[in-house]
C-alpha positions as a printed Julia matrix, in Angstrom:
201×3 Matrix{Float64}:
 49.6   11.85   32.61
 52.79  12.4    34.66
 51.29  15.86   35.9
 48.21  13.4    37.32
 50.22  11.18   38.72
 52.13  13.8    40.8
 49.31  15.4    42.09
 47.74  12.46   43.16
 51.38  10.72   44.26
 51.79  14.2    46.55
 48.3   14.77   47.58
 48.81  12.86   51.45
 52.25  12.49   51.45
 54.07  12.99   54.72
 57.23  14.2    52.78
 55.67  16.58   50.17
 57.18  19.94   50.25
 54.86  22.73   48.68
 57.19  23.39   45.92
 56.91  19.85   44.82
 52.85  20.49   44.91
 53.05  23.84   42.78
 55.6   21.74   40.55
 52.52  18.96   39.73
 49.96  21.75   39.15
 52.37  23.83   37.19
 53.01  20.6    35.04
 49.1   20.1    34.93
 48.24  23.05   33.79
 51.0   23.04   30.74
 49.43  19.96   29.84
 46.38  21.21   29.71
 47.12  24.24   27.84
 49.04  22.1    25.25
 46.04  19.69   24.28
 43.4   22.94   24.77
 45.06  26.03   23.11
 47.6   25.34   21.19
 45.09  23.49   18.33
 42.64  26.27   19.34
 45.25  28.75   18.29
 46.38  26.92   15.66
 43.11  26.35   14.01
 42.46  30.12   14.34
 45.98  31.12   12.94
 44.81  28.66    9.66
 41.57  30.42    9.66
 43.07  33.84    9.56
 45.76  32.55    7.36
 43.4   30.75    4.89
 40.85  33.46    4.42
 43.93  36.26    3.68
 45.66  33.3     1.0
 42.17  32.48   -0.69
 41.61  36.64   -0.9
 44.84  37.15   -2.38
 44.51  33.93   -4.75
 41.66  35.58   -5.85
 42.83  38.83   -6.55
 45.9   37.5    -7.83
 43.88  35.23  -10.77
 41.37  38.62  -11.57
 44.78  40.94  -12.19
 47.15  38.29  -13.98
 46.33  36.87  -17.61
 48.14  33.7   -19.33
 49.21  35.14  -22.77
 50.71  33.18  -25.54
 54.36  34.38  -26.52
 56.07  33.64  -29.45
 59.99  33.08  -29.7
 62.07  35.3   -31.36
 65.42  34.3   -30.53
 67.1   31.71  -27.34
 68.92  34.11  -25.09
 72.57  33.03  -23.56
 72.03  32.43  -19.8
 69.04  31.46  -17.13
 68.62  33.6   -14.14
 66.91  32.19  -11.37
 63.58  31.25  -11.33
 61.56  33.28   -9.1
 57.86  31.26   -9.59
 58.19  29.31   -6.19
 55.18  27.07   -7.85
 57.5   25.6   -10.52
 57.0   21.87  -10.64
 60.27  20.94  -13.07
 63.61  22.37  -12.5
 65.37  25.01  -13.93
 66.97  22.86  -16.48
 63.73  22.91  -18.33
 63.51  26.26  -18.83
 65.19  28.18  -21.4
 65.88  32.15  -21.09
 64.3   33.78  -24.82
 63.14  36.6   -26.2
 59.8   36.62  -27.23
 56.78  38.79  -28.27
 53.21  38.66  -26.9
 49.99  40.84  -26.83
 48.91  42.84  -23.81
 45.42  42.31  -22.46
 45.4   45.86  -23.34
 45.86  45.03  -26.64
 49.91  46.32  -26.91
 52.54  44.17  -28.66
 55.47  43.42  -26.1
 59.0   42.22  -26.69
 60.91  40.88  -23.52
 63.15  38.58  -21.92
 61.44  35.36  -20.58
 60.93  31.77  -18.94
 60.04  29.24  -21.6
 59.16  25.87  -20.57
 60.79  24.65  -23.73
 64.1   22.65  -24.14
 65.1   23.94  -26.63
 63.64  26.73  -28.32
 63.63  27.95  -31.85
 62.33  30.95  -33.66
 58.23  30.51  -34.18
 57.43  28.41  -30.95
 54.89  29.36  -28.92
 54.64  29.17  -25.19
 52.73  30.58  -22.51
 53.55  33.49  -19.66
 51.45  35.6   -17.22
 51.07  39.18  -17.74
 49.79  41.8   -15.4
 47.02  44.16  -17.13
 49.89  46.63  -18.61
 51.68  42.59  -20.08
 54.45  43.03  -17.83
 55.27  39.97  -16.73
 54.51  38.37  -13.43
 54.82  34.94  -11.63
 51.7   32.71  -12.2
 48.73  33.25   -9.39
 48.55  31.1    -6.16
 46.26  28.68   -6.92
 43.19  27.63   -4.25
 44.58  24.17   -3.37
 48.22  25.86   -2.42
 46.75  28.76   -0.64
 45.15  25.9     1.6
 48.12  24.05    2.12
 50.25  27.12    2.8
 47.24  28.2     5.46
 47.51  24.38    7.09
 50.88  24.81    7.41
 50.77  28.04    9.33
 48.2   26.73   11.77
 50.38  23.77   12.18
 53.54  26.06   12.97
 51.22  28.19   15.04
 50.44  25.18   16.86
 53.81  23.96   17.63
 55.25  27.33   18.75
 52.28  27.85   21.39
 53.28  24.27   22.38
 56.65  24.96   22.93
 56.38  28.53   24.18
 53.75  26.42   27.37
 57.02  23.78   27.0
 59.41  26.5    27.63
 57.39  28.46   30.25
 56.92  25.73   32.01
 60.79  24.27   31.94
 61.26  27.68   33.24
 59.21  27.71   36.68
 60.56  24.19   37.29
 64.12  25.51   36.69
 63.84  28.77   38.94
 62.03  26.64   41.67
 64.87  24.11   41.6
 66.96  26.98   42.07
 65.17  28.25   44.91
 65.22  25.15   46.82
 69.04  24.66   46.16
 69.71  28.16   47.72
 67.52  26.95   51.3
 69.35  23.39   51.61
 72.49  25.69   51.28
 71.09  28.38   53.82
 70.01  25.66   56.1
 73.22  23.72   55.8
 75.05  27.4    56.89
 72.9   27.15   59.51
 73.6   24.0    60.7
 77.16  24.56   60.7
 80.21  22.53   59.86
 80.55  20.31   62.67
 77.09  19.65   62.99
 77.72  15.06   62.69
 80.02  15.55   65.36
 77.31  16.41   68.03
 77.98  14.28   71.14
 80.82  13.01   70.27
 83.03  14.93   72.35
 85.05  16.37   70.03
């Protein structure tokens, strides 16, 4: 709305320099490219983003199995949890070895992630296994393969806003410049006695 008003506050002023018309229409168009492309390029960024999450959720749930493991013994310490999807802490998960059966049809014995609090010899708990039961983090699910795919159309959003923010800040700032450097040729030019004309001095 400030870009309007400008061009309209300029448009038959007496005292309106051409830099401070290109400044309103630079400020216009920003404005416009804000509200215009950056949620057209934000919605196409979540497109993009949404169809390559969903075809990877996809893939991800055809080449990973849940399989039931069995504890054999509590091992001493946790490592990190890598499974960003993890709703409780790492507190409630306790590092064991355990056996399970391949999808292949293999017994396994392995280090691994129980959601149990404390485990004992006989409980049963489940894990995600590749095709080979090696084992992997649990597959992205649809509804966080959405989020994650709003979120990057949001953040696509934003930065095309502030890149138009920026671009624009910049032309303002180099035009400022511009005009400083002519009032300081022009006041060269005048001189530095030029208040003293006609007074004799």
């Amino acid at each position: 709305m400030r870009a309007i008003r400008g061009l309209w506050r300029w448009r038959h002023n007496p005292l309106r320099r051409t830099s401070d018309l290109v400044e309103a229409w630079v400020a216009l168009v920003a404005l416009l490219l804000i509200l215009v492309a950056a949620p057209v390029i934000g919605s196409l960024v979540g497109g993009v983003a949404q169809d390559a999450l969903q075809r990877a959720a996809k893939d991800q749930q055809a080449a990973r199995h849940p399989v039931t493991a069995t504890v054999v013994r509590k091992l001493d310490r946790s490592p990190l949890d890598t499974d960003p999807e993890t709703t409780s802490g790492r507190d409630l998960r306790s590092r064991v070895l355990a056996d399970w059966t391949a999808p292949d049809g293999t017994a396994r014995r392995g280090a691994a992630l129980a959601a149990l609090t404390s485990p004992h010899h006989g409980d049963h708990f489940r894990i995600w296994t590749d095709a080979h039961g090696r084992i992997v983090a649990r597959p992205l699910d649809s509804a966080t393969a959405t989020t994650h795919a709003v979120l990057a159309g949001l953040g696509a959003a934003l930065l095309t806003a502030g890149a138009v923010e920026g671009g624009r800040r910049m032309i303002v700032w180099r035009m400022v410049r511009r005009r400083y450097a002519r009032w300081d040729q022009a006041w060269d030019k005048a001189g530095p006695d030029w208040g003293r004309t006609g007074t004799g001095s």
